[in-house]
CSV table of C-alpha atoms in Angstrom, one decimal:
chain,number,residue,atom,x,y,z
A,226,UNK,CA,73.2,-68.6,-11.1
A,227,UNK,CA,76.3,-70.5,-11.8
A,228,UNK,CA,77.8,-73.5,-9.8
A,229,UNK,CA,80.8,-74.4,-11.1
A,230,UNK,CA,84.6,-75.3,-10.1
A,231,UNK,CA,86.4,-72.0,-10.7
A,232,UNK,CA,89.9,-70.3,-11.4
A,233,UNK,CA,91.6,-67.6,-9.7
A,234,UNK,CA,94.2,-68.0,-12.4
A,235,UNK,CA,91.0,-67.4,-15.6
A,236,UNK,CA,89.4,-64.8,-12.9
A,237,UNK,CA,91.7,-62.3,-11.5
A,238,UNK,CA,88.8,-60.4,-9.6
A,239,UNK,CA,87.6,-63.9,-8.4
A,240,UNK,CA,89.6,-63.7,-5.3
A,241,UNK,CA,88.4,-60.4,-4.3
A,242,UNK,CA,84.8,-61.6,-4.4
A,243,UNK,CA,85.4,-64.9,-2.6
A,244,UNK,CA,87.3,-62.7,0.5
A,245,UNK,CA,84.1,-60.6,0.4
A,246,UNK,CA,81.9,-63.3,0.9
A,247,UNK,CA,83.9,-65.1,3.4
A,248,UNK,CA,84.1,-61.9,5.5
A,249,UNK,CA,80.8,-62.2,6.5
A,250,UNK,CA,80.9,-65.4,8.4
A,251,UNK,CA,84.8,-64.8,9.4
A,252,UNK,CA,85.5,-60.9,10.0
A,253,UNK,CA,89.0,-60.0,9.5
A,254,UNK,CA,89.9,-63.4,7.4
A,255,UNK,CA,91.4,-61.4,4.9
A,256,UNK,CA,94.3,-61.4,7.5
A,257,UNK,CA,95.3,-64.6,6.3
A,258,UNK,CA,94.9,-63.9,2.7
A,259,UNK,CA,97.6,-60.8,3.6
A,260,UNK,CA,99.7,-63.4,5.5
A,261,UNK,CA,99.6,-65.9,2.7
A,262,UNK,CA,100.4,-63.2,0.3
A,263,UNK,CA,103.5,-61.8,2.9
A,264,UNK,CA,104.9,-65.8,3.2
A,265,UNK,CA,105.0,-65.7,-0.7
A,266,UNK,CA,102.4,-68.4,-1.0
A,267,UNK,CA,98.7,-66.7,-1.7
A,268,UNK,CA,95.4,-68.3,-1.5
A,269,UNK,CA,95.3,-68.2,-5.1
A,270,UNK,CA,98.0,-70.4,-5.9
A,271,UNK,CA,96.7,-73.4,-3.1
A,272,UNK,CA,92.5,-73.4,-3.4
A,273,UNK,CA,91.1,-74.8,-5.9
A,274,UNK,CA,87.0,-72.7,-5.6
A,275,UNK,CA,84.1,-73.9,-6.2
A,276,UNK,CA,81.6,-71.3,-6.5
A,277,UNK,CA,77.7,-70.5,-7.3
A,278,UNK,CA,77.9,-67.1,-8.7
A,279,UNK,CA,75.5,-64.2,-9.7
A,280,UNK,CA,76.5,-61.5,-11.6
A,281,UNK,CA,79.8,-60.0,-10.1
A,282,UNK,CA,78.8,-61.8,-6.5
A,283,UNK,CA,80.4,-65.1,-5.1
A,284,UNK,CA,77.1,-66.1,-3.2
A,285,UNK,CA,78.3,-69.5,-2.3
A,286,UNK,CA,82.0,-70.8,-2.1
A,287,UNK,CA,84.1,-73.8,-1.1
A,288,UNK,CA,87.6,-74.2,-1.5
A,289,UNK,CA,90.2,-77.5,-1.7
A,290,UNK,CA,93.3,-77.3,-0.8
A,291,UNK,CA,96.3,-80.3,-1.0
A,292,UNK,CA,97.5,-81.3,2.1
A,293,UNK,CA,100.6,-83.6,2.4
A,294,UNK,CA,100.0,-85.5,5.9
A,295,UNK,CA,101.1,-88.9,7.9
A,296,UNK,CA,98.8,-90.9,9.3
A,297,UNK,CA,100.1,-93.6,11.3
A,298,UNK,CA,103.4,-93.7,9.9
A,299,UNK,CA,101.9,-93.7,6.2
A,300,UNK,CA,102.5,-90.6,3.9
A,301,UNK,CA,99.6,-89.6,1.7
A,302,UNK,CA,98.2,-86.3,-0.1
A,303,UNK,CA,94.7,-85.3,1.8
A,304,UNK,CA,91.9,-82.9,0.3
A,305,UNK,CA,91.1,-80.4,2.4
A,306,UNK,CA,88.2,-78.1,3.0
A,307,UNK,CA,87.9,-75.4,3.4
A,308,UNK,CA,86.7,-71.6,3.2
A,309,UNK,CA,83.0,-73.1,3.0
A,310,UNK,CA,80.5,-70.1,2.8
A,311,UNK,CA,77.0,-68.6,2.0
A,312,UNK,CA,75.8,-65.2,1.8
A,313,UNK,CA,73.3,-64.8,4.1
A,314,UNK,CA,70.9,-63.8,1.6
A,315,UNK,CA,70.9,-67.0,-0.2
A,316,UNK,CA,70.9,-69.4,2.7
A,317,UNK,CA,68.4,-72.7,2.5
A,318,UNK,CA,68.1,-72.4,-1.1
A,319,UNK,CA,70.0,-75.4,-2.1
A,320,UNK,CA,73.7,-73.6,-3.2
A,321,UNK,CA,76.0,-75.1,-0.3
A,322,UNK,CA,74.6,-79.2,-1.1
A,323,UNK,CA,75.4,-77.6,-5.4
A,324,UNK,CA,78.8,-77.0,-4.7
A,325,UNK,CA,79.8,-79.1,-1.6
A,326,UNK,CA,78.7,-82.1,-4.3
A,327,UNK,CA,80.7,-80.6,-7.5
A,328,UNK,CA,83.5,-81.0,-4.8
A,329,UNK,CA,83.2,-84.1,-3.8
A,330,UNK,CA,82.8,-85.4,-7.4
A,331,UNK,CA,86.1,-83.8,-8.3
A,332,UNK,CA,88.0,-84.6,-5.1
A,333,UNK,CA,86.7,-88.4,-5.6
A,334,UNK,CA,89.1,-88.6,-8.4
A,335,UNK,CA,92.2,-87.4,-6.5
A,336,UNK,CA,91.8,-88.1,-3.0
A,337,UNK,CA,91.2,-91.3,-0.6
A,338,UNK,CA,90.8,-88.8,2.6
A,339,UNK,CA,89.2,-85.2,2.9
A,340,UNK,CA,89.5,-83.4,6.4
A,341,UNK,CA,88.1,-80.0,7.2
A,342,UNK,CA,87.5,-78.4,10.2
A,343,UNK,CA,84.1,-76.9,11.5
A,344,UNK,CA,81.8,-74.9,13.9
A,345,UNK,CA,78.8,-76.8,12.6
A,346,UNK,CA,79.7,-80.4,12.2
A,347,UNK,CA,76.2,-81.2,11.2
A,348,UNK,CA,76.5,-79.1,8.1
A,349,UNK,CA,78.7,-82.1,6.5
A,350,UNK,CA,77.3,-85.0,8.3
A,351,UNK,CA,75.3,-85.9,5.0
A,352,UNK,CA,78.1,-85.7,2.7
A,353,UNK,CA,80.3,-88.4,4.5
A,354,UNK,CA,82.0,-86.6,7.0
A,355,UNK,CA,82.6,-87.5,10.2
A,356,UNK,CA,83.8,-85.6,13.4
A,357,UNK,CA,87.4,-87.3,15.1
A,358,UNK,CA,87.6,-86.8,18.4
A,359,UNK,CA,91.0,-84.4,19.3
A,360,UNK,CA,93.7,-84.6,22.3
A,361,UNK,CA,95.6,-82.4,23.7
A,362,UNK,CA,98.5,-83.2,25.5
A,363,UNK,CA,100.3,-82.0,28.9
A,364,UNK,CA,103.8,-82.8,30.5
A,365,UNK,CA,105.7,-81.5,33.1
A,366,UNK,CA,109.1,-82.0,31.5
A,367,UNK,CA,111.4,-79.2,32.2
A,368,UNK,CA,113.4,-77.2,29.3
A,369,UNK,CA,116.8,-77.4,28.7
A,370,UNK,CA,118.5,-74.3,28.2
A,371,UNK,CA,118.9,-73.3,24.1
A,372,UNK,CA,121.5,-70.2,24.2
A,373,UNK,CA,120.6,-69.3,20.6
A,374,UNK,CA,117.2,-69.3,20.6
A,375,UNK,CA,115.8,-66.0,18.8
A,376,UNK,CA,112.5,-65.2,17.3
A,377,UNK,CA,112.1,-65.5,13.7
A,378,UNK,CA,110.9,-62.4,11.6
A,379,UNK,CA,109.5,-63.5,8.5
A,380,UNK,CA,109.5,-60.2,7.1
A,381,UNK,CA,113.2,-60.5,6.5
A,382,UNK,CA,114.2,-62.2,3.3
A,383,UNK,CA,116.9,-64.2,4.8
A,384,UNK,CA,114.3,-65.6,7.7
A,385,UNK,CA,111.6,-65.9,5.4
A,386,UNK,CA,114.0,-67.9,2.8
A,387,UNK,CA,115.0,-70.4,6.2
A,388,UNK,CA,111.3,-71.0,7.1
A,389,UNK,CA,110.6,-72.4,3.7
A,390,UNK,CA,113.6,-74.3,3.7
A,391,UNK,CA,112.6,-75.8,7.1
A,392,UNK,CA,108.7,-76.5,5.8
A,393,UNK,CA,110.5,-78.3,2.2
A,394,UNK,CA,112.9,-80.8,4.8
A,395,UNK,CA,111.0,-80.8,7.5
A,396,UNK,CA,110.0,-84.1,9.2
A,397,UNK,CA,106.2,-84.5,10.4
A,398,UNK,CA,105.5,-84.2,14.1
A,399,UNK,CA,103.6,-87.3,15.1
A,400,UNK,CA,103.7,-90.3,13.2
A,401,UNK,CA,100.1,-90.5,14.3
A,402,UNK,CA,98.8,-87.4,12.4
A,403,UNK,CA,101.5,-85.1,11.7
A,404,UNK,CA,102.2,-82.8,8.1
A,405,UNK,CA,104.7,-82.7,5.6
A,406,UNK,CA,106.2,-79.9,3.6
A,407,UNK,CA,103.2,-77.5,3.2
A,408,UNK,CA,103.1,-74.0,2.9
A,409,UNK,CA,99.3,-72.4,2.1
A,410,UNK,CA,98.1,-73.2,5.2
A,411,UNK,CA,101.2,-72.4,7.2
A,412,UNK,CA,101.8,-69.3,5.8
A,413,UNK,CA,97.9,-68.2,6.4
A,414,UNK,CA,98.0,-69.3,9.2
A,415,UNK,CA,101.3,-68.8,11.3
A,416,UNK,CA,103.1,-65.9,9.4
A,417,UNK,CA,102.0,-63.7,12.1
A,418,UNK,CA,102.9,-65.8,15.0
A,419,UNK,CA,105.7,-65.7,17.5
A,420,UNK,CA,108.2,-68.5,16.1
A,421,UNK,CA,111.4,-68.9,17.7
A,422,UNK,CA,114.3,-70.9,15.9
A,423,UNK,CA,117.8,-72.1,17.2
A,424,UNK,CA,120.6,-72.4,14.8
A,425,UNK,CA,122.5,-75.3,16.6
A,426,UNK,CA,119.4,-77.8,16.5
A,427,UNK,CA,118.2,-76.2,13.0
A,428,UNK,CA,115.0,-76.0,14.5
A,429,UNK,CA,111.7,-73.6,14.7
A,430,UNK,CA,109.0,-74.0,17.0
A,431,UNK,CA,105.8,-72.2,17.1
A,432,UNK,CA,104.2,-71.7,20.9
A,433,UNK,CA,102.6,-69.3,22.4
A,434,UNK,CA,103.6,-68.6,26.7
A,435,UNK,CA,101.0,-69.6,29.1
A,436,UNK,CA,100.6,-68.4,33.2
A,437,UNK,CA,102.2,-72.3,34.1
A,438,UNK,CA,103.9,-72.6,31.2
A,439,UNK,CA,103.6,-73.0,27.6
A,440,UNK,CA,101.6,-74.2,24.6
A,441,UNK,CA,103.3,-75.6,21.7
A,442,UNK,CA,101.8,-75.8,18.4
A,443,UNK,CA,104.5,-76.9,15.8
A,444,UNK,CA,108.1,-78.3,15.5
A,445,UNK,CA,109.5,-77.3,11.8
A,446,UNK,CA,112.8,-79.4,11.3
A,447,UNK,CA,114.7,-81.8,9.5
A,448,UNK,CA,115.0,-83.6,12.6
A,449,UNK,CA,113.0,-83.0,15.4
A,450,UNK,CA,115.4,-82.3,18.7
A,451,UNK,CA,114.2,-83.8,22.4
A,452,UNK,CA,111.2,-82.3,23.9
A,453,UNK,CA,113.3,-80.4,26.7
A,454,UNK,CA,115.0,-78.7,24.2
A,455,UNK,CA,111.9,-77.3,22.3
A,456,UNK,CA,111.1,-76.2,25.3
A,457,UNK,CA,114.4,-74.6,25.5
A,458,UNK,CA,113.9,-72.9,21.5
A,459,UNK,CA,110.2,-71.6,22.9
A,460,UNK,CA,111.9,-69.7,25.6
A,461,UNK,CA,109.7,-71.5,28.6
A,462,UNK,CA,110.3,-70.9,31.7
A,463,UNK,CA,107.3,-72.5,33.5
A,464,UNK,CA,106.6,-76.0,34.7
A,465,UNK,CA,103.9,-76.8,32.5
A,466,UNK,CA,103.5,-77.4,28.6
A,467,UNK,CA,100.6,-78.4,26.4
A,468,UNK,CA,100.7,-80.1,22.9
A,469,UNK,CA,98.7,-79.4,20.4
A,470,UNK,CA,100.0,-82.2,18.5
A,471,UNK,CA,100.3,-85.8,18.9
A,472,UNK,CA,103.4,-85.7,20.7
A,473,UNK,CA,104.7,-89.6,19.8
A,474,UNK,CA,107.7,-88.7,18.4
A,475,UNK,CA,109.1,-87.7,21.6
A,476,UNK,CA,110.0,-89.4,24.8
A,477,UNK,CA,108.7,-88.3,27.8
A,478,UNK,CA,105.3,-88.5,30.3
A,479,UNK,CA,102.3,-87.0,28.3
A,480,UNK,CA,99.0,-87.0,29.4
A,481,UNK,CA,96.3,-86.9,26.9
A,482,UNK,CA,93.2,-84.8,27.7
A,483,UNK,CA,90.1,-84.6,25.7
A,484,UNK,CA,90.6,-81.2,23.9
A,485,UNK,CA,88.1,-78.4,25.4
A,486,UNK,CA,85.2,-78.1,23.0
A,487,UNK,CA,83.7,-75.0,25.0
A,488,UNK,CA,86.6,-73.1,24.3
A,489,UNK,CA,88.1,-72.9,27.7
A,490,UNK,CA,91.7,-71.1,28.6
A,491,UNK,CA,93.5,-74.6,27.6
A,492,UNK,CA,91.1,-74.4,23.8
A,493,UNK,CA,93.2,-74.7,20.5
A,494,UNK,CA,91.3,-71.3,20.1
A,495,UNK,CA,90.2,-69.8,23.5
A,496,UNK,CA,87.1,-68.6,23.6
A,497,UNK,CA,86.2,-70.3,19.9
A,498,UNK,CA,83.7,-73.2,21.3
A,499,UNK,CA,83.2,-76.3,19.3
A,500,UNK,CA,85.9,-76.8,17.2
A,501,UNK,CA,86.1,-80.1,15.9
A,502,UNK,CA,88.0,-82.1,12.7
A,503,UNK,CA,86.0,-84.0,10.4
A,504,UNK,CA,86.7,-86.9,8.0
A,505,UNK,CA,85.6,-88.4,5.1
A,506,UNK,CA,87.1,-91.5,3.4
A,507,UNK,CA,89.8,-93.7,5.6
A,508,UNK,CA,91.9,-92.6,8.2
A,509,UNK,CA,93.6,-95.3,9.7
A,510,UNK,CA,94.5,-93.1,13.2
A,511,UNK,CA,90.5,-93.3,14.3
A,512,UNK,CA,90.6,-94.3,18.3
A,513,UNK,CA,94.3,-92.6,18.7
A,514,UNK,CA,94.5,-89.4,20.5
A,515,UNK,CA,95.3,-87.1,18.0
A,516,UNK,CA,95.2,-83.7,17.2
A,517,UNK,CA,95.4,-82.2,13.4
A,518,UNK,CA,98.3,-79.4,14.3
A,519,UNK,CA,97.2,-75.7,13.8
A,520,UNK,CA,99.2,-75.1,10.7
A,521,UNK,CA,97.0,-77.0,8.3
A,522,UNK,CA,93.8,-76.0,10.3
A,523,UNK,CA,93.1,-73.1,7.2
């Protein structure tokens, strides 16, 4: 049994075996591996693995990604975790605390702060990490009217080439946690998703329609235009919209609600209960209401 820090780039079948193990607590997260792969930005070239391997099995993995965020104001690199798995056969025997530690030892020389996100936040209480409590955010504010609005389809070169451009200028979100110009977890994440995108404000926004309203999950643009008009870009059409975001960076009324940890209908993830963000090291936004936006939740 090996525990080591890996390569996709020494290993090419590496990849293959860490998507086999991860399919077993995640069914269907080689999705995202496609979607990476589709946005021209595959797992390979953003995780850095940590492993414990046997023979031509991955038995225990744990991945580190870089993660450009701001955090009250103040840009800085984060580590983050991710992909954090063990086959069920080798459960309890010690391979999780190997590699979780090689981890840490390596991050340690790289990064002040490590996030992650988890289902079981006592699995990393004893390495340091600790769960920050997430907001959601909801406002009444009407849309105004976007004539040029159009969904986004990032299987077209020329979309797929304005997408990147918007991630490489874009301008975080919330001062109070927002993200910079990253694309591994975006493009695992929302290169599936319905994103709309007006060539006037030079604008994309990722949302998702709800029965009142809407739920908004990202703003990707050099400048970020008034709230009414992302509501506009999303198409809404209710009276009701919820942030998944700190939304400080726009004026307006916006009433902060303790996200849903049972996985209710207003859930990040309905129906996904307990999903909370964890972090190690400083973080000067502890006591704000924020929320770490869905794009760099991989």
């Amino acid at each position: 049994m090996g525990l080591h820090q890996a390569s996709y780039q020494d290993d090419p079948t590496l990849c293959d075996r860490v998507f086999e193990l991860l399919e077993l607590p995640f069914p269907g997260v080689s999705a995202g591996r496609r979607q990476g792969e589709g946005f021209g930005v595959p797992w390979e070239r953003c995780s850095t693995p940590f492993v414990a391997r046997e023979e031509n099995r991955v038995s225990c993995h744990v991945g580190l990604l870089e993660v450009p965020i701001r955090v009250l104001g103040r840009d800085l690199v984060a580590g983050g975790v991710h992909g954090v798995a063990t086959h069920p056969e080798r459960r309890r025997q010690g391979l999780f605390r190997g590699v979780m530690s090689e981890l840490l030892v390596h991050a340690g020389t790289r990064f002040d702060t490590l996030f992650l996100t988890a289902l079981h936040p006592e699995y990393f209480a004893d390495f340091g990490f600790r769960v920050v409590p997430e907001f959601v955010h909801r406002t009444g504010c009407l849309p105004t009217r976007v004539s040029d609005s159009r969904p986004l389809d990032l299987g077209s070169p020329a979309d797929l080439a304005l997408m990147h451009r918007l991630l490489d200028t874009r301008s975080p979100i919330s001062d109070y946690l927002g993200v910079g110009s990253e694309k591994g977890c975006f493009g695992f994440v929302e290169f599936g998703s319905t994103i709309r995108y007006s060539p006037g404000l030079d604008a994309a926004v990722i949302a998702a329609p709800t029965e009142r309203g809407v739920r908004i999950y990202d703003v990707v643009a050099p400048t970020l235009p008034a709230f009414p008009e992302v509501l506009g870009i999303a198409g809404s059409e209710g009276s009701e919209a919820i942030c998944y975001f700190a939304p400080d960076r726009f004026a307006g009324s916006f009433r902060p609600e303790p996200h849903d940890l049972t996985g209710g209908p207003d859930a990040l993830e309905p129906g996904t209960a307990g999903w909370v963000m964890m972090v190690r090291g400083p973080f000067r936004c502890d006591g704000f209401p924020v929320m770490l936006p869905r794009p760099a939740r991989c």
